[in-house]
Amino acid sequence: MELRISKLSKTYGNGVVALDNISLTIPTGMFGLLGPNGAGKSTLMRTLATLQECDSGAVFFGELDVLDEKDEIRRLLGYLPQDFGVYPKVTAYEMLDHFAVLKGLSQRTRRREVVDGLLQQTNLFEVRHQRLGGFSGGMRQRFGIAQALLGDPRLIIVDEPTAGLDPQERVRFHNLLSDIGEDKTVILSTHIVSDVADLCANMAIINKGHVLLCGKTQQLIDAV
Ligand code: ADP
Ligand code: ADP
């Protein structure tokens, strides 16, 4: 489903203009939001994830008013924040199982199926009974995706997911994201060009709260 962002603005209390009248149309599939540190990516991601208020503007996911119908959008949303933290003493299986209950998956056998499926999809099934505190950065990020995928979301937002990953883990993470499915709307926020070049059919470049370029990744890359 298409996500339409229209004239979104946000100025923080300290006077920093993080989003300056941003308009963007994000089609179904993988969309890359590329920009340097401080560009406004996280502010935009948090706003789309309904975790932060903006000053003005509108966002629609299909017919759904994202800024207004927060409960509805949260049901359709999977979000992996930039500063994703884990409970160190809980195992991967326990944590996902817990979130599955919160998502309303009350039936035990069904829940087990879903949780095992996600652990397999993110290549964490072998380590499912290990505590999250012992996970490497790459394992944590893959766990974050498993958590974000609970409840079969239609809109998935991942904020700087590959920052700090070594090249091997980055490849593994890329493979995971590209498998998530073309029928979902996935927004990948990153400052790493190859994240977008490898994964996203469409992209935008933002800086200082402005959209500099938006379009098909191949065309934008060919033009440079
Ligand atoms: P990015 O994710 O692209 O690095 P951010 O959205 O985090 O960009 O930040 C955009 C701008 O807003 C930066 O100048 C940043 O310092 C500022 N900023 C972000 N969060 C806050 C906040 N809570 N209070 C004040 N300024 C903020
Ligand atoms: P590195 O720390 O060198 O980046 P990782 O910790 O990311 O390597 O591990 C690479 C792979 O090995 C991961 O996909 C993970 O599933 C597996 N792995 C890592 N640590 C363990 C562990 N303690 N037990 C079982 N498998 C592990």
Short mmCIF file of C-alpha atoms and ligand atoms in Angstrom, two decimals:
data_model
loop_
_atom_site.label_atom_id
_atom_site.label_comp_id
_atom_site.label_asym_id
_atom_site.label_seq_id
_atom_site.Cartn_x
_atom_site.Cartn_y
_atom_site.Cartn_z
CA MET A 1 0.00 0.00 0.00
CA GLU A 2 1.18 3.51 -0.78
CA LEU A 3 2.32 5.87 1.97
CA ARG A 4 1.79 9.53 1.15
CA ILE A 5 3.60 12.16 3.20
CA SER A 6 2.39 15.66 2.65
CA LYS A 7 4.04 18.89 3.83
CA LEU A 8 5.36 17.47 7.08
CA SER A 9 7.21 19.89 9.33
CA LYS A 10 8.86 19.60 12.72
CA THR A 11 10.88 22.14 14.66
CA TYR A 12 12.34 21.02 17.99
CA GLY A 13 12.18 23.15 21.13
CA ASN A 14 15.79 24.20 20.64
CA GLY A 15 14.90 25.76 17.27
CA VAL A 16 16.34 22.96 15.10
CA VAL A 17 14.19 22.47 12.00
CA ALA A 18 14.30 18.69 11.55
CA LEU A 19 11.59 18.41 8.89
CA ASP A 20 10.94 21.34 6.59
CA ASN A 21 7.75 20.82 4.61
CA ILE A 22 8.59 17.28 3.46
CA SER A 23 6.39 15.64 0.83
CA LEU A 24 7.07 12.11 -0.40
CA THR A 25 5.12 9.27 -1.93
CA ILE A 26 6.39 5.85 -0.93
CA PRO A 27 5.12 2.96 -3.05
CA THR A 28 4.75 -0.68 -1.99
CA GLY A 29 8.08 -2.52 -1.79
CA MET A 30 11.43 -1.49 -0.38
CA PHE A 31 12.00 2.24 -0.18
CA GLY A 32 15.34 3.74 0.81
CA LEU A 33 15.53 6.98 2.74
CA LEU A 34 19.12 8.09 2.36
CA GLY A 35 20.69 11.03 4.15
CA PRO A 36 23.66 12.02 6.32
CA ASN A 37 23.51 12.18 10.10
CA GLY A 38 21.23 14.98 11.21
CA ALA A 39 19.21 14.96 7.96
CA GLY A 40 15.95 14.33 9.78
CA LYS A 41 15.58 10.61 9.04
CA SER A 42 14.90 9.45 12.60
CA THR A 43 12.49 12.31 13.19
CA LEU A 44 10.58 11.26 10.09
CA MET A 45 10.67 7.56 11.04
CA ARG A 46 9.42 8.25 14.57
CA THR A 47 6.66 10.45 13.21
CA LEU A 48 5.55 7.75 10.75
CA ALA A 49 5.70 5.19 13.56
CA THR A 50 3.29 7.43 15.56
CA LEU A 51 5.82 7.86 18.37
CA GLN A 52 6.35 11.57 17.93
CA GLU A 53 4.17 14.55 17.09
CA CYS A 54 4.97 16.82 14.17
CA ASP A 55 3.96 20.49 13.87
CA SER A 56 2.01 20.29 10.62
CA GLY A 57 1.37 18.08 7.63
CA ALA A 58 -0.47 14.88 6.82
CA VAL A 59 0.39 11.23 6.24
CA PHE A 60 -1.85 8.62 4.62
CA PHE A 61 -1.25 4.89 4.36
CA GLY A 62 -3.77 3.92 1.74
CA GLU A 63 -6.95 5.51 3.08
CA LEU A 64 -5.73 5.54 6.66
CA ASP A 65 -4.83 8.86 8.29
CA VAL A 66 -1.58 7.90 10.05
CA LEU A 67 -1.31 10.93 12.32
CA ASP A 68 -4.93 10.70 13.35
CA GLU A 69 -5.80 7.00 13.49
CA LYS A 70 -2.86 5.89 15.59
CA ASP A 71 -4.40 2.71 16.97
CA GLU A 72 -5.25 1.50 13.48
CA ILE A 73 -1.83 2.24 12.07
CA ARG A 74 -0.04 0.62 15.01
CA ARG A 75 -1.83 -2.60 14.21
CA LEU A 76 -0.37 -2.49 10.69
CA LEU A 77 3.08 -1.36 11.72
CA GLY A 78 6.41 -3.04 12.39
CA TYR A 79 9.13 -0.72 13.65
CA LEU A 80 12.81 -1.33 14.30
CA PRO A 81 14.13 1.84 15.96
CA GLN A 82 17.67 3.09 15.59
CA ASP A 83 18.45 2.67 19.28
CA PHE A 84 16.94 -0.80 19.53
CA GLY A 85 17.71 -2.27 22.93
CA VAL A 86 17.12 -5.79 24.23
CA TYR A 87 16.49 -7.27 27.65
CA PRO A 88 19.82 -9.04 28.23
CA LYS A 89 18.59 -11.86 30.44
CA VAL A 90 15.69 -13.03 28.33
CA THR A 91 16.13 -15.59 25.55
CA ALA A 92 15.17 -14.84 21.97
CA TYR A 93 12.34 -17.35 22.13
CA GLU A 94 10.95 -16.02 25.43
CA MET A 95 11.00 -12.44 24.20
CA LEU A 96 9.26 -13.15 20.90
CA ASP A 97 6.73 -15.36 22.65
CA HIS A 98 6.01 -12.54 25.09
CA PHE A 99 5.47 -10.02 22.29
CA ALA A 100 3.31 -12.52 20.45
CA VAL A 101 1.01 -12.68 23.47
CA LEU A 102 0.87 -8.88 23.54
CA LYS A 103 -0.02 -8.95 19.84
CA GLY A 104 -3.03 -11.07 20.73
CA LEU A 105 -1.75 -14.49 19.71
CA SER A 106 -3.29 -16.28 22.65
CA GLN A 107 -3.37 -19.81 21.28
CA ARG A 108 -0.24 -21.67 22.36
CA THR A 109 0.40 -23.96 19.42
CA ARG A 110 -0.31 -21.21 16.88
CA ARG A 111 2.01 -18.88 18.76
CA ARG A 112 4.77 -21.44 18.75
CA GLU A 113 4.37 -21.85 15.01
CA VAL A 114 4.61 -18.12 14.41
CA VAL A 115 7.56 -17.58 16.75
CA ASP A 116 9.51 -20.56 15.38
CA GLY A 117 8.79 -19.36 11.86
CA LEU A 118 10.17 -15.91 12.59
CA LEU A 119 13.25 -17.36 14.30
CA GLN A 120 13.90 -19.49 11.24
CA GLN A 121 13.30 -16.60 8.87
CA THR A 122 15.85 -14.46 10.72
CA ASN A 123 18.32 -17.32 11.04
CA LEU A 124 18.14 -17.34 14.83
CA PHE A 125 16.43 -20.67 15.39
CA GLU A 126 19.65 -22.39 16.51
CA VAL A 127 20.27 -19.72 19.14
CA ARG A 128 16.66 -19.25 20.24
CA HIS A 129 17.33 -20.42 23.80
CA GLN A 130 20.31 -18.12 24.29
CA ARG A 131 19.99 -14.87 26.19
CA LEU A 132 19.77 -11.71 24.13
CA GLY A 133 22.58 -10.12 26.14
CA GLY A 134 25.03 -12.54 24.50
CA PHE A 135 23.93 -11.73 20.95
CA SER A 136 26.28 -9.94 18.56
CA GLY A 137 25.20 -6.71 16.89
CA GLY A 138 24.09 -8.58 13.80
CA MET A 139 22.11 -11.14 15.75
CA ARG A 140 20.40 -8.34 17.68
CA GLN A 141 19.39 -6.56 14.51
CA ARG A 142 18.00 -9.77 13.05
CA PHE A 143 16.14 -10.33 16.28
CA GLY A 144 14.78 -6.78 15.96
CA ILE A 145 13.42 -7.66 12.53
CA ALA A 146 11.80 -10.81 13.91
CA GLN A 147 10.12 -8.69 16.56
CA ALA A 148 9.05 -6.07 14.00
CA LEU A 149 7.52 -8.79 11.81
CA LEU A 150 5.24 -10.15 14.54
CA GLY A 151 1.62 -9.67 13.63
CA ASP A 152 2.30 -9.64 9.89
CA PRO A 153 2.60 -5.84 9.49
CA ARG A 154 1.88 -4.11 6.18
CA LEU A 155 4.15 -1.14 6.89
CA ILE A 156 7.68 -1.78 8.16
CA ILE A 157 10.04 0.95 9.26
CA VAL A 158 13.69 0.19 9.92
CA ASP A 159 15.91 3.02 11.10
CA GLU A 160 19.67 2.70 10.40
CA PRO A 161 19.57 -1.09 10.80
CA THR A 162 23.02 -1.83 9.39
CA ALA A 163 25.01 0.86 11.20
CA GLY A 164 27.78 -0.87 13.15
CA LEU A 165 27.42 -4.24 11.40
CA ASP A 166 30.47 -5.87 9.85
CA PRO A 167 30.36 -6.57 6.09
CA GLN A 168 29.36 -10.22 6.54
CA GLU A 169 26.50 -9.38 8.88
CA ARG A 170 25.42 -6.58 6.57
CA VAL A 171 25.08 -9.04 3.69
CA ARG A 172 23.13 -11.41 5.91
CA PHE A 173 20.87 -8.57 6.98
CA HIS A 174 20.38 -7.46 3.36
CA ASN A 175 19.28 -10.97 2.42
CA LEU A 176 16.82 -10.98 5.28
CA LEU A 177 15.29 -7.65 4.29
CA SER A 178 15.01 -8.58 0.63
CA ASP A 179 13.08 -11.70 1.65
CA ILE A 180 10.51 -9.78 3.66
CA GLY A 181 8.31 -9.47 0.65
CA GLU A 182 7.35 -7.12 -2.07
CA ASP A 183 3.75 -6.94 -0.95
CA LYS A 184 4.70 -4.84 2.09
CA THR A 185 5.76 -1.22 2.32
CA VAL A 186 9.24 -1.22 3.83
CA ILE A 187 11.06 2.02 4.61
CA LEU A 188 14.77 1.66 5.18
CA SER A 189 16.42 4.72 6.65
CA THR A 190 20.18 4.77 6.29
CA HIS A 191 23.27 6.85 5.58
CA ILE A 192 24.86 3.90 3.76
CA VAL A 193 24.47 4.15 -0.03
CA SER A 194 24.91 0.41 -0.65
CA ASP A 195 21.99 -0.43 1.68
CA VAL A 196 19.73 1.46 -0.70
CA ALA A 197 21.50 0.48 -3.93
CA ASP A 198 21.34 -3.24 -3.05
CA LEU A 199 17.81 -3.39 -1.72
CA CYS A 200 15.50 -0.56 -2.67
CA ALA A 201 13.69 -0.11 -5.98
CA ASN A 202 12.76 3.44 -5.00
CA MET A 203 14.51 5.99 -2.88
CA ALA A 204 14.73 9.55 -1.67
CA ILE A 205 17.69 11.57 -0.52
CA ILE A 206 17.02 13.96 2.31
CA ASN A 207 19.21 16.55 3.98
CA LYS A 208 18.50 19.31 6.48
CA GLY A 209 14.84 18.35 6.55
CA HIS A 210 14.43 18.70 2.77
CA VAL A 211 13.87 16.12 0.04
CA LEU A 212 16.73 16.62 -2.43
CA LEU A 213 15.87 13.81 -4.86
CA CYS A 214 13.24 11.14 -5.14
CA GLY A 215 12.69 8.41 -7.69
CA LYS A 216 13.77 5.02 -8.97
CA THR A 217 17.05 4.00 -7.39
CA GLN A 218 18.54 2.77 -10.67
CA GLN A 219 17.82 6.05 -12.45
CA LEU A 220 19.15 8.17 -9.61
CA ILE A 221 22.32 6.10 -9.38
CA ASP A 222 22.85 6.15 -13.17
CA ALA A 223 22.47 9.93 -13.11
CA VAL A 224 25.29 10.42 -10.62
P1 ADP B 1 19.01 11.65 11.36
O1 ADP B 1 18.19 10.50 11.82
O2 ADP B 1 18.96 11.83 9.87
O3 ADP B 1 20.41 11.64 11.89
P2 ADP B 1 17.45 13.24 13.21
O4 ADP B 1 16.02 13.21 12.87
O5 ADP B 1 17.92 12.40 14.32
O6 ADP B 1 18.32 12.99 11.89
O7 ADP B 1 17.86 14.74 13.56
C1 ADP B 1 17.52 15.88 12.73
C2 ADP B 1 17.96 17.16 13.44
O8 ADP B 1 17.16 17.34 14.60
C3 ADP B 1 19.39 17.11 13.94
O9 ADP B 1 19.92 18.42 13.81
C4 ADP B 1 19.24 16.72 15.40
O10 ADP B 1 20.31 17.22 16.15
C5 ADP B 1 17.94 17.37 15.78
N1 ADP B 1 17.21 16.63 16.82
C6 ADP B 1 16.83 15.33 16.78
N2 ADP B 1 16.15 14.99 17.88
C7 ADP B 1 16.09 16.11 18.64
C8 ADP B 1 15.48 16.43 19.89
N3 ADP B 1 14.81 15.51 20.60
N4 ADP B 1 15.63 17.68 20.36
C9 ADP B 1 16.28 18.61 19.65
N5 ADP B 1 16.86 18.40 18.47
C10 ADP B 1 16.76 17.16 17.95
P1 ADP B 2 30.59 -11.81 14.49
O1 ADP B 2 30.44 -11.47 15.92
O2 ADP B 2 31.96 -12.25 14.12
O3 ADP B 2 30.02 -10.76 13.58
P2 ADP B 2 28.23 -13.26 14.72
O4 ADP B 2 28.22 -13.27 16.19
O5 ADP B 2 27.40 -12.28 14.03
O6 ADP B 2 29.71 -13.09 14.21
O7 ADP B 2 27.83 -14.72 14.28
C1 ADP B 2 27.78 -15.20 12.98
C2 ADP B 2 26.75 -16.32 12.96
O8 ADP B 2 27.08 -17.34 13.90
C3 ADP B 2 25.37 -15.81 13.34
O9 ADP B 2 24.49 -15.93 12.27
C4 ADP B 2 24.91 -16.65 14.49
O10 ADP B 2 23.69 -17.31 14.17
C5 ADP B 2 25.98 -17.63 14.75
N1 ADP B 2 26.37 -17.46 16.14
C6 ADP B 2 27.04 -16.44 16.68
N2 ADP B 2 27.23 -16.59 17.98
C7 ADP B 2 26.65 -17.75 18.28
C8 ADP B 2 26.49 -18.49 19.48
N3 ADP B 2 26.95 -18.04 20.65
N4 ADP B 2 25.84 -19.64 19.42
C9 ADP B 2 25.37 -20.09 18.28
N5 ADP B 2 25.46 -19.46 17.11
C10 ADP B 2 26.10 -18.31 17.11
#
